[in-house]
Tab-separated table of C-alpha atoms in Angstrom:
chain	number	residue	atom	x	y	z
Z	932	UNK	CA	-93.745	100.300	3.930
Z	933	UNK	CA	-92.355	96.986	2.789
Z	934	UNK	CA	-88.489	96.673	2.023
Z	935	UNK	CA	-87.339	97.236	-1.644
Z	936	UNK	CA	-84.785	97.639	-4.159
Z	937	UNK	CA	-85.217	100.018	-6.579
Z	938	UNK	CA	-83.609	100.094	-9.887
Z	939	UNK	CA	-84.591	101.711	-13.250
Z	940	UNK	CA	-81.777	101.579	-16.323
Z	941	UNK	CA	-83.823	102.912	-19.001
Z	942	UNK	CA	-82.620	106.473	-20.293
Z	943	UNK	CA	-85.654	108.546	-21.470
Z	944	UNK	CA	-85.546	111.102	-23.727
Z	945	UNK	CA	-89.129	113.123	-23.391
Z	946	UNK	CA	-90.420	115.835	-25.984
Z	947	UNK	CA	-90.840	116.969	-29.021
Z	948	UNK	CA	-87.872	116.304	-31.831
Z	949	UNK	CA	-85.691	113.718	-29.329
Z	950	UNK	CA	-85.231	111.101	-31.971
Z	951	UNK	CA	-83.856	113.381	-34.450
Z	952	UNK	CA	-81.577	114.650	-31.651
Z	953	UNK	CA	-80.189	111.775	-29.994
Z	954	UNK	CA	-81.071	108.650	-31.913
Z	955	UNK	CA	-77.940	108.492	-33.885
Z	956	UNK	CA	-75.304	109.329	-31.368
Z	957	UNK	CA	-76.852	106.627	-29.082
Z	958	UNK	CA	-76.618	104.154	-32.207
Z	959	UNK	CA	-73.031	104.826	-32.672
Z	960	UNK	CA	-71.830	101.781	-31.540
Z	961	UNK	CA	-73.751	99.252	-33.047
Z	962	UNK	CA	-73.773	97.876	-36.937
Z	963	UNK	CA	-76.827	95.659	-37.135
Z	964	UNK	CA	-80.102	97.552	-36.496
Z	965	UNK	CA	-83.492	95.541	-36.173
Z	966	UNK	CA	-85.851	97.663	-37.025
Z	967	UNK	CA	-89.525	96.095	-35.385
Z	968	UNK	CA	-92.739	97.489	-36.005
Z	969	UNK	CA	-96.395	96.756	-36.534
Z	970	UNK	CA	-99.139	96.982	-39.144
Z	971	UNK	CA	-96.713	99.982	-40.812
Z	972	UNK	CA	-98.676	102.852	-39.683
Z	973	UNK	CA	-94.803	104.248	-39.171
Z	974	UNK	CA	-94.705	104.554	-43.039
Z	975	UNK	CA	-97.770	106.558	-43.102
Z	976	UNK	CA	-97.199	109.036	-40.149
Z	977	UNK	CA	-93.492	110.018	-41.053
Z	978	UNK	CA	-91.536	108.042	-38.464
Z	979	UNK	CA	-90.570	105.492	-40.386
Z	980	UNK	CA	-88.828	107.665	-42.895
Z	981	UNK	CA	-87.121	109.975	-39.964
Z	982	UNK	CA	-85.777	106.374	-38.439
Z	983	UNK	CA	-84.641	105.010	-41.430
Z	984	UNK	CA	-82.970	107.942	-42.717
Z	985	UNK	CA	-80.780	108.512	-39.312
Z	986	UNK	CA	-79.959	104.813	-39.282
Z	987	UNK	CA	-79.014	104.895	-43.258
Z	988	UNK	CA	-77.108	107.807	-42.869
Z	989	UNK	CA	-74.890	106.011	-39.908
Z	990	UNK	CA	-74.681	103.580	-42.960
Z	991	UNK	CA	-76.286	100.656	-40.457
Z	992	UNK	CA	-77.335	97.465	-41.403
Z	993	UNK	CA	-80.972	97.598	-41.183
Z	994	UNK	CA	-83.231	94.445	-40.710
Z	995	UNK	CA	-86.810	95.187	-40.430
Z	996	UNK	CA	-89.176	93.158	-38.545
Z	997	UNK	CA	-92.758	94.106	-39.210
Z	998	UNK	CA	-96.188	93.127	-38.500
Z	999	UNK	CA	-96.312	92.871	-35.093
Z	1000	UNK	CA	-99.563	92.095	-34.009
Z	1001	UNK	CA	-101.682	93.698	-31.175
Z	1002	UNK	CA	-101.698	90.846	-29.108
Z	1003	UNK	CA	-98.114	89.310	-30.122
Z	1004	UNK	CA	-97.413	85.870	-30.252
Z	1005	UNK	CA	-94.700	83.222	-29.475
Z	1006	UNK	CA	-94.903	82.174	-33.040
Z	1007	UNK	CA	-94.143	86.285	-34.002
Z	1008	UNK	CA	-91.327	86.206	-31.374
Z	1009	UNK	CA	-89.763	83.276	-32.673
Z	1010	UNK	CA	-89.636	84.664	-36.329
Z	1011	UNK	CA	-88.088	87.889	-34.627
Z	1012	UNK	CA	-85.599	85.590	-32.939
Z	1013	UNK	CA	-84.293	83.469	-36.169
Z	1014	UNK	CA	-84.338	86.667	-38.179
Z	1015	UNK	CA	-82.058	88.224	-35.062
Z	1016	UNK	CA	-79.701	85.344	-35.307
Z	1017	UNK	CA	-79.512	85.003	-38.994
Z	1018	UNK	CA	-78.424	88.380	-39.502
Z	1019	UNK	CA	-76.237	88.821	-36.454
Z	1020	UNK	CA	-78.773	91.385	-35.225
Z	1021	UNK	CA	-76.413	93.180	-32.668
Z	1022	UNK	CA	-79.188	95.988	-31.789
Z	1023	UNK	CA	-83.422	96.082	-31.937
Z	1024	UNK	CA	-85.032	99.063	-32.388
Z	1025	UNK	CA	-88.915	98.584	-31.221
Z	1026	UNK	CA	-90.852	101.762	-32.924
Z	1027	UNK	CA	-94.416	100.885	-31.887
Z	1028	UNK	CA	-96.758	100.832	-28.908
Z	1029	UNK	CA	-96.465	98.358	-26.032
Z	1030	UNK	CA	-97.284	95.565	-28.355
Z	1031	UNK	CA	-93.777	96.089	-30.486
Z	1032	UNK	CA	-91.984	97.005	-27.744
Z	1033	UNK	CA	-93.304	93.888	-25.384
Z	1034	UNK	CA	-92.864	91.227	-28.915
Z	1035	UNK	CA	-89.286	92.837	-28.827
Z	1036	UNK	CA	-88.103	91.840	-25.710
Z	1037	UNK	CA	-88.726	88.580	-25.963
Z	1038	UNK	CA	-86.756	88.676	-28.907
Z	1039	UNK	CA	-83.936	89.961	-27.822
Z	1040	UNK	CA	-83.616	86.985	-25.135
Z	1041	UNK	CA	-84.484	84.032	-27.408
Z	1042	UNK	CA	-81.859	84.988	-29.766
Z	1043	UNK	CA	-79.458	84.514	-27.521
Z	1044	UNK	CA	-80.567	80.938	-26.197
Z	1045	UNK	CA	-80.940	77.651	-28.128
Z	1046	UNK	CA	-83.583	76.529	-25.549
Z	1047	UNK	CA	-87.448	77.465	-25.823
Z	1048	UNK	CA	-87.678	80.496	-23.439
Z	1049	UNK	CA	-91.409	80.097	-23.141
Z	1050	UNK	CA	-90.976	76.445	-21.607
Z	1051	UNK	CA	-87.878	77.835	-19.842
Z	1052	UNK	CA	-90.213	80.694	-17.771
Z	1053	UNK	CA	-93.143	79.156	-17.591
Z	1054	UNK	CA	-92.207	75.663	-16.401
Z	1055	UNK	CA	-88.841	75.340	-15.388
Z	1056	UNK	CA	-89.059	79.404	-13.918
Z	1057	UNK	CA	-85.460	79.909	-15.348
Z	1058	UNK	CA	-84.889	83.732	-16.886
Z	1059	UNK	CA	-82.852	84.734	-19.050
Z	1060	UNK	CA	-79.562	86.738	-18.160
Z	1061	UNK	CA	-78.434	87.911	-21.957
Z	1062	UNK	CA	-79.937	89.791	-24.049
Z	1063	UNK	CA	-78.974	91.886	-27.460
Z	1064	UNK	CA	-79.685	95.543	-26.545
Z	1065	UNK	CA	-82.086	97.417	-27.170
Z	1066	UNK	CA	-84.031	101.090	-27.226
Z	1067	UNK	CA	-87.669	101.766	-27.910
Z	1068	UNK	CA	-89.657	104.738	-30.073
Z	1069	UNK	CA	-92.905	104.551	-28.436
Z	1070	UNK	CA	-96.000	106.257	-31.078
Z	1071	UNK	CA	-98.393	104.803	-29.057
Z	1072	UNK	CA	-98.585	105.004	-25.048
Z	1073	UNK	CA	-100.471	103.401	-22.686
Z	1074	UNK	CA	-98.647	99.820	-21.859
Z	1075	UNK	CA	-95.925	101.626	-19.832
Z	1076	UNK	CA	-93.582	98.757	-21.461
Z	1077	UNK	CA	-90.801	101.403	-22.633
Z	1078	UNK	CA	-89.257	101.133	-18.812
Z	1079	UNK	CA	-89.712	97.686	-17.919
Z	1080	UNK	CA	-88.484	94.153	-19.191
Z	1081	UNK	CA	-92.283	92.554	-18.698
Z	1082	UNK	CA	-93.667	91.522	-21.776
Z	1083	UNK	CA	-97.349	90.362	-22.333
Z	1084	UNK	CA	-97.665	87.154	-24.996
Z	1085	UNK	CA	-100.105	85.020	-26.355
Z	1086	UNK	CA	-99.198	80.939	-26.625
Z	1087	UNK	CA	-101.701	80.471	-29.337
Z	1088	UNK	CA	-101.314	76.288	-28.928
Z	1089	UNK	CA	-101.405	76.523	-25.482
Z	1090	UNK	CA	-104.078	79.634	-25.459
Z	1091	UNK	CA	-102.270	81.371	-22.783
Z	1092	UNK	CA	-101.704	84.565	-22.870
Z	1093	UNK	CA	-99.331	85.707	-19.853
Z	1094	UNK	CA	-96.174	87.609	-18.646
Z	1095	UNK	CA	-92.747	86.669	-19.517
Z	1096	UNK	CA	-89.102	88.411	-18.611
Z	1097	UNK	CA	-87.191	89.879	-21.223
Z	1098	UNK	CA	-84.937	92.781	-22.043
Z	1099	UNK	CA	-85.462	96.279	-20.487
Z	1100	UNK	CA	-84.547	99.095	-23.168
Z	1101	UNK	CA	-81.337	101.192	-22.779
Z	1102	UNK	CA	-83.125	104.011	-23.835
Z	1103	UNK	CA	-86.821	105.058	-24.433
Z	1104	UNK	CA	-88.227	107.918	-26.898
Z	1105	UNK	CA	-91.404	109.318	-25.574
Z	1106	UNK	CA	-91.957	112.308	-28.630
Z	1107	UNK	CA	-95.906	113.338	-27.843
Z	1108	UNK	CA	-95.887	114.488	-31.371
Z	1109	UNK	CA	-95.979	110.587	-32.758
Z	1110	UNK	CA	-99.526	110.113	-30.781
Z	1111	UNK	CA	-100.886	112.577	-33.036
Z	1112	UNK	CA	-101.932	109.323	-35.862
Z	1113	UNK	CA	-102.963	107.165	-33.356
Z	1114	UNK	CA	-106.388	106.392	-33.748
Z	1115	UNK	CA	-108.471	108.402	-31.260
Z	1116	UNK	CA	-109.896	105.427	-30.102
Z	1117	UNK	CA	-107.095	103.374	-29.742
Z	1118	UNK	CA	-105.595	106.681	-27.432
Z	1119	UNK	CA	-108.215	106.356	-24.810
Z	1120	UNK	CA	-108.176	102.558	-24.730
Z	1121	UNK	CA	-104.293	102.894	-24.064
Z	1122	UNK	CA	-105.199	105.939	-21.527
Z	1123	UNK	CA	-107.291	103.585	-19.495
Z	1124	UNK	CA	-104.299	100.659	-19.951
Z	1125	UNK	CA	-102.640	102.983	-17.994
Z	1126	UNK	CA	-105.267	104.184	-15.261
Z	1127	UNK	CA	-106.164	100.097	-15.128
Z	1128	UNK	CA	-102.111	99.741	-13.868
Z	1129	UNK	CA	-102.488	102.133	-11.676
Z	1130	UNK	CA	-105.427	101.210	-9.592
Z	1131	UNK	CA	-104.123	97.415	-10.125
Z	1132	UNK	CA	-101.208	98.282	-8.028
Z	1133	UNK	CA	-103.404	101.137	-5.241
Z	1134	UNK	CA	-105.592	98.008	-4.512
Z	1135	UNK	CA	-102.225	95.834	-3.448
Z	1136	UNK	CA	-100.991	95.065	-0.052
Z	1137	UNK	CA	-99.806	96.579	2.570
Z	1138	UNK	CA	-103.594	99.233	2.358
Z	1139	UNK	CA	-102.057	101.654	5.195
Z	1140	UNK	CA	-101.088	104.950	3.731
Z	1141	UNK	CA	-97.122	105.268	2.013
Z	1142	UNK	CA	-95.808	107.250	-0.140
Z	1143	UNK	CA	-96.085	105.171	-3.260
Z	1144	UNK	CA	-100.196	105.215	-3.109
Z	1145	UNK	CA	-99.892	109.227	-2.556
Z	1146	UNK	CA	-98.334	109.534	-5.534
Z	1147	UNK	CA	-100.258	106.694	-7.449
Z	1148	UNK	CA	-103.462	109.126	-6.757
Z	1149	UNK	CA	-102.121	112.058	-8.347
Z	1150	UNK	CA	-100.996	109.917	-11.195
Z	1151	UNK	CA	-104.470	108.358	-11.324
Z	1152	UNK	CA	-106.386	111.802	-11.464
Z	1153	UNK	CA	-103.966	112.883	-13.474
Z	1154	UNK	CA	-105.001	110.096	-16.201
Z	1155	UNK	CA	-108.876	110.804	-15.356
Z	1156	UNK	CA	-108.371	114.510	-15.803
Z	1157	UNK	CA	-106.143	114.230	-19.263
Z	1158	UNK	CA	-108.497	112.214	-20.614
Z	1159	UNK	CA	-111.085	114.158	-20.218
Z	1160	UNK	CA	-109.091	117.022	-21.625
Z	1161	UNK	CA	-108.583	115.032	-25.375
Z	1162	UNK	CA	-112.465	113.793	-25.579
Z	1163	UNK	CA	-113.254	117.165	-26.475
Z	1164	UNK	CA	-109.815	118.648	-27.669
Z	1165	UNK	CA	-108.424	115.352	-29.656
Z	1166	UNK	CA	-104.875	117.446	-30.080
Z	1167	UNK	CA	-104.251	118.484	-27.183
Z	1168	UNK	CA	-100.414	118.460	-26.796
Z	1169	UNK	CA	-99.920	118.841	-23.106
Z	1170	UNK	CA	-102.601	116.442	-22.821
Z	1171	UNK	CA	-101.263	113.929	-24.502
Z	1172	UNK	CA	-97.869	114.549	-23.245
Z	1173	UNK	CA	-99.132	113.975	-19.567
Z	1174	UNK	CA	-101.093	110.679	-20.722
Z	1175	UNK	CA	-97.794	109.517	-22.008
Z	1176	UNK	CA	-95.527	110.081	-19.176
Z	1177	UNK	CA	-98.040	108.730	-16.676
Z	1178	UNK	CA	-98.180	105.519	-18.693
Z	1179	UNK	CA	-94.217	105.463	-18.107
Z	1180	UNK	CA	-94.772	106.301	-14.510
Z	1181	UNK	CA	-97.186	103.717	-13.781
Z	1182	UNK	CA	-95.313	100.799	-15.024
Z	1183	UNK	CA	-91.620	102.081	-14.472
Z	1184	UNK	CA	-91.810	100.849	-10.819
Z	1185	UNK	CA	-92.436	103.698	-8.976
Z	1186	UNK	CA	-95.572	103.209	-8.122
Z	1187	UNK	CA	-95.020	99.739	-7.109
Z	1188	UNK	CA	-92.216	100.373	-4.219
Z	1189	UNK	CA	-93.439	98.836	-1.065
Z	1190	UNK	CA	-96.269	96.964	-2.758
Z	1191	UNK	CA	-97.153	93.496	-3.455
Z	1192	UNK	CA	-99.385	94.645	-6.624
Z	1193	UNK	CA	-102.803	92.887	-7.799
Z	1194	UNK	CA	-103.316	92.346	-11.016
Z	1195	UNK	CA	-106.646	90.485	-10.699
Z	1196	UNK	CA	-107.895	92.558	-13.557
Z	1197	UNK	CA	-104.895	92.197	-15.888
Z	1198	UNK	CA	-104.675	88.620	-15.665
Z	1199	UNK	CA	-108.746	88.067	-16.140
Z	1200	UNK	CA	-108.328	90.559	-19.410
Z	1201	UNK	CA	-105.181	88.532	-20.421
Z	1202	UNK	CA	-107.402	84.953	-21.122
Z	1203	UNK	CA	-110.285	86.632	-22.215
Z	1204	UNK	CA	-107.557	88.074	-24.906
Z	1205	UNK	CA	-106.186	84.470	-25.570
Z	1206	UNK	CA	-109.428	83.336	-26.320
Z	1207	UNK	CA	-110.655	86.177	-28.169
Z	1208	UNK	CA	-107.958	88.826	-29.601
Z	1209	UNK	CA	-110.105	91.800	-27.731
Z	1210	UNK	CA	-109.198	94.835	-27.197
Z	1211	UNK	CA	-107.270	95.152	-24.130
Z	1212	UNK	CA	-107.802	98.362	-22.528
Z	1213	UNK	CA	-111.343	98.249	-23.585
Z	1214	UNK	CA	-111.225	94.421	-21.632
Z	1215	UNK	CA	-109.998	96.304	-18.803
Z	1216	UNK	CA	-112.361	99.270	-19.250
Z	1217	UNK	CA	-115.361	96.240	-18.747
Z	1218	UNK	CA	-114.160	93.714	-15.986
Z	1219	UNK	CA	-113.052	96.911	-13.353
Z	1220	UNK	CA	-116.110	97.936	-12.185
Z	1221	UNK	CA	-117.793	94.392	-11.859
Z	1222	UNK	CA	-114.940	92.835	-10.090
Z	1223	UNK	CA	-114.507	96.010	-7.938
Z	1224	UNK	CA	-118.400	95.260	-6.852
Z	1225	UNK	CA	-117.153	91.961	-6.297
Z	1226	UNK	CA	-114.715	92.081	-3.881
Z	1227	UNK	CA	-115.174	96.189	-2.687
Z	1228	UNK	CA	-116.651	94.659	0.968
Z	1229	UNK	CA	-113.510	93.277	2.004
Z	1230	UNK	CA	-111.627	96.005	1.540
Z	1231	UNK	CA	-113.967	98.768	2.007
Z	1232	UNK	CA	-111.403	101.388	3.664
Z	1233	UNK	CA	-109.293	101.211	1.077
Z	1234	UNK	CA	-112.240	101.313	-1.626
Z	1235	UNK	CA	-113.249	104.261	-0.144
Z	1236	UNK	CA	-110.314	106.082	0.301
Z	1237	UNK	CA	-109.997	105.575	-3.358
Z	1238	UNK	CA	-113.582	107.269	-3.844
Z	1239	UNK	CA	-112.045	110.026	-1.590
Z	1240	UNK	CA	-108.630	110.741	-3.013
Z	1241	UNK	CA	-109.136	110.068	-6.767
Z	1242	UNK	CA	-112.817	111.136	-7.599
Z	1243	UNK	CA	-113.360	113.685	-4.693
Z	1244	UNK	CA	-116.116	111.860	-2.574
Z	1245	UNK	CA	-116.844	113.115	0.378
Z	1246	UNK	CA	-120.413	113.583	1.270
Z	1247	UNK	CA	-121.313	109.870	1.679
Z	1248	UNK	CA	-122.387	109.010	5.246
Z	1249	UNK	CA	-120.597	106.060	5.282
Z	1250	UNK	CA	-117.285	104.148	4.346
Z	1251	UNK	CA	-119.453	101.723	2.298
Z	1252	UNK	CA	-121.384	104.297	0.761
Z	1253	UNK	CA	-118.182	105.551	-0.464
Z	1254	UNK	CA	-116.773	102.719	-1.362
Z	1255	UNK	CA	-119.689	102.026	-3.782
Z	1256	UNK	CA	-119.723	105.657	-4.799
Z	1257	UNK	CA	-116.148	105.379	-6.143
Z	1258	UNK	CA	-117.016	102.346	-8.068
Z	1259	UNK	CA	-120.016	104.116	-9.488
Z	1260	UNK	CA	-117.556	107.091	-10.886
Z	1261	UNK	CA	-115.497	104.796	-12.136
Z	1262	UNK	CA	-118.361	103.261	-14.088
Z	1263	UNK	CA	-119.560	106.551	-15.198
Z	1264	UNK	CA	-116.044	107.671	-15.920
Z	1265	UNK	CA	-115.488	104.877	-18.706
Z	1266	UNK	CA	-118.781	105.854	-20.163
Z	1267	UNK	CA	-118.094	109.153	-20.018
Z	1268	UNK	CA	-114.700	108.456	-22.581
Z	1269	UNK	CA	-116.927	105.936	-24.791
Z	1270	UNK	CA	-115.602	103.259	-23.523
Z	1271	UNK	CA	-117.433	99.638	-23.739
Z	1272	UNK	CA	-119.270	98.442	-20.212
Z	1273	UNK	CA	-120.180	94.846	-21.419
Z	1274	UNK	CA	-118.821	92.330	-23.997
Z	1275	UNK	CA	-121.069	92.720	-26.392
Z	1276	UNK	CA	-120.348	96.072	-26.753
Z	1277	UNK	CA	-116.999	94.769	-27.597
Z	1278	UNK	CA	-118.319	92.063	-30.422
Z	1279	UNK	CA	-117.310	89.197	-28.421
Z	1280	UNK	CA	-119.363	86.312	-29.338
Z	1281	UNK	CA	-122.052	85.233	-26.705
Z	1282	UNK	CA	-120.767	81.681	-27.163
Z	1283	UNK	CA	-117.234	82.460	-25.958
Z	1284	UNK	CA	-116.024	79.549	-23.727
Z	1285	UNK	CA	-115.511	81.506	-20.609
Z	1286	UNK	CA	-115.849	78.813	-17.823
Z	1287	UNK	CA	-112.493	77.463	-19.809
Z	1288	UNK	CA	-111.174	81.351	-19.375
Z	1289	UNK	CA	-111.955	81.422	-15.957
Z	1290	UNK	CA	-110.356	78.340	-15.247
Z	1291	UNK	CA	-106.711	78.873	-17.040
Z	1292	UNK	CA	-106.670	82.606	-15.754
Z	1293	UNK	CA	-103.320	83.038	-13.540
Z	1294	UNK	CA	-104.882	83.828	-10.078
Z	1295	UNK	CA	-103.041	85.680	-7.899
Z	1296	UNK	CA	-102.982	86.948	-4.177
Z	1297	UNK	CA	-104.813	89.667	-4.902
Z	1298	UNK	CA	-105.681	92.440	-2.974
Z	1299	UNK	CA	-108.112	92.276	-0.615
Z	1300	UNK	CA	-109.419	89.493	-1.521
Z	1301	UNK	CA	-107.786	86.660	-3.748
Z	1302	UNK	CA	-110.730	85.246	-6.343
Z	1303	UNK	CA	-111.450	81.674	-7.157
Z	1304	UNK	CA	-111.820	80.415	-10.552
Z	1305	UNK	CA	-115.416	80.147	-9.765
Z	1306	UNK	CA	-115.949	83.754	-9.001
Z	1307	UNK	CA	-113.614	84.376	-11.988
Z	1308	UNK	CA	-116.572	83.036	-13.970
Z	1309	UNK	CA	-119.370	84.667	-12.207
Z	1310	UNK	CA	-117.038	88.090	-12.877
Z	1311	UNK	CA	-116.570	87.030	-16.481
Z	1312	UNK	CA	-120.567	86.337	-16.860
Z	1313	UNK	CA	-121.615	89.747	-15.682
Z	1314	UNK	CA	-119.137	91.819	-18.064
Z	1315	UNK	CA	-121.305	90.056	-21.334
């Protein structure tokens, strides 16, 4: 295994009825509350109402911050930012999915800097070291962003979307019971979000066997077997409750000890998302199989052990064979959970300019292979 440092400061509180618990106590020492969420599907479900009333009877300061896109944007983060500063925001609350939570902690550093952060990270690679606090109220899992200061935003001028560095939360709410709303079908696209992680950071360097990919594969069937579980019992608590906390556990860092992750997938999904506004785990869902059948031959043992160890192959005559076999279950697997398996499936317009997606994607070592722009395009061809 490779050398680390570990390090994880978020505090979760797991379960049913933690907000209503905890929230307040853990608010105590703070007088301006922004309150950030999306579309307002909080106001609808209940959580908004529970939130509000804790923080109003702590007689905070509230300032809300709402419509927080799916994809969020610099513009969105820099109207969170002024509206931080103006108001002497001294704590964010992000009640949302990873979309909210990701918007937020970009926030929460470009208050605190006169400078443009995105120009600061992406071309002059100086982070940020302050930050105003902040806690999360996840109602929709998936992203994994409630114990980790990546965030994933779209430079609409620039049409990049990409990673930045921002806050990490002080404290994460992962209540099941707030899933419950979610569209079904934005559940399973987050539930493959999750599995997508996973298998982003199996197919990373160093492929021997450690301890990390041992316990990536139980988190991995555990995804493939939850899943399964809520396509034909929607409500399914313990379900759900599994999905969520293996969201957390594949993008807390865990996972990732020892590794140099992948992420060939993410970033392809990422442009195809600045250019379009897709879906993302439904993105993901499409572009794993065909780049897996892309690059599978140079890292077959590894393929295969994955068709071993996550979808129980064994009675293929040869690695290859398994390999390909795995792949294939995958495949079948996103299918299976009515998933999309092409572009058009996902409405994206036949004339999308994907040679210019292929070209600005972020490529990165990679796993066993690291892709070319070219082969980026011959990837992104196939998936229409």
């Amino acid at each position: 295994m490779n050398n680390f440092i570990y390090e994880n400061k978020t505090k979760v509180y797991f379960g049913k009825g933690g907000v209503k618990e905890y929230l307040g106590c853990l608010l105590k020492n703070y007088n301006t509350v922004m309150l950030a969420y999306g579309s307002g599907s909080i106001k609808k479900n209940g959580v908004y109402n529970e939130i509000t009333g804790i923080l109003n009877s702590m007689e905070k300061t509230v300032v809300e911050f709402s419509g927080i896109m799916p994809n969020p944007t610099y513009a969105k983060v820099r109207e969170g930012a002024k509206l931080a500063r103006e108001n002497n925001v001294d704590f964010i609350l992000a009640v949302g999915g990873g979309s909210v939570i990701d918007c937020c902690k970009i926030v929460s550093a470009q208050a605190k800097i006169d400078e443009d952060i995105w120009e600061n990270e992406i071309v002059k690679k100086k982070f940020p070291t302050e930050f105003i606090p902040m806690g999360v109220v996840v109602t929709a899992s998936g992203t994994g962003s409630e114990m980790n200061a990546g965030a994933v935003i779209t430079n609409e001028t620039e049409k990049i979307k990409c990673g930045l560095f921002g806050a990490q939360a002080n404290f994460a709410f992962l209540d099941p019971m707030y899933t419950m709303s979610v569209p079904f079908e934005q559940v399973i696209s987050g539930a493959f979000d999750t599995l997508s992680h996973a298998m982003e950071t199996y197919f990373g360097k160093p492929s021997a066997n450690n301890l990390s990919d041992d316990i990536n594969e139980a988190v991995m069937r555990g995804v493939i077997r939850n899943m399964r579980i809520l396509i034909t019992d929607h409500e399914n608590y313990n379900a759900r409750s599994e999905l969520m906390w293996a969201s957390s556990m594949a993008e807390n860092g865990i996972l990732k000890i020892g590794k140099i992750t992948d992420f060939q997938a993410h970033q392809i999904e990422h442009q195809l998302g600045a250019y379009t506004d897709c879906n993302h785990g439904k993105g993901l869902a499409v572009i794993h199989p065909v780049l897996y059948r892309h690059i599978y031959k140079d890292g077959i043992e590894r393929f295969a052990r994955f068709a071993k160890n996550v979808w129980g192959i064994y009675d293929k005559k040869s690695d290859e064979e398994t390999a390909l076999a795995g792949i294939n279950a995958l495949e079948n697997f996103i299918k299976e959970v009515g998933l999309p398996t092409s572009f058009s499936q996902m409405g994206i317009p036949e004339n999308t300019d994907y040679k210019s997606i292929a070209d600005s994607t972020n490529i990165t070592a990679g796993c066993c292979k690291k892709l070319t722009a070219d082969e980026i395009f011959d990837i992104l061809k196939e998936c229409v």
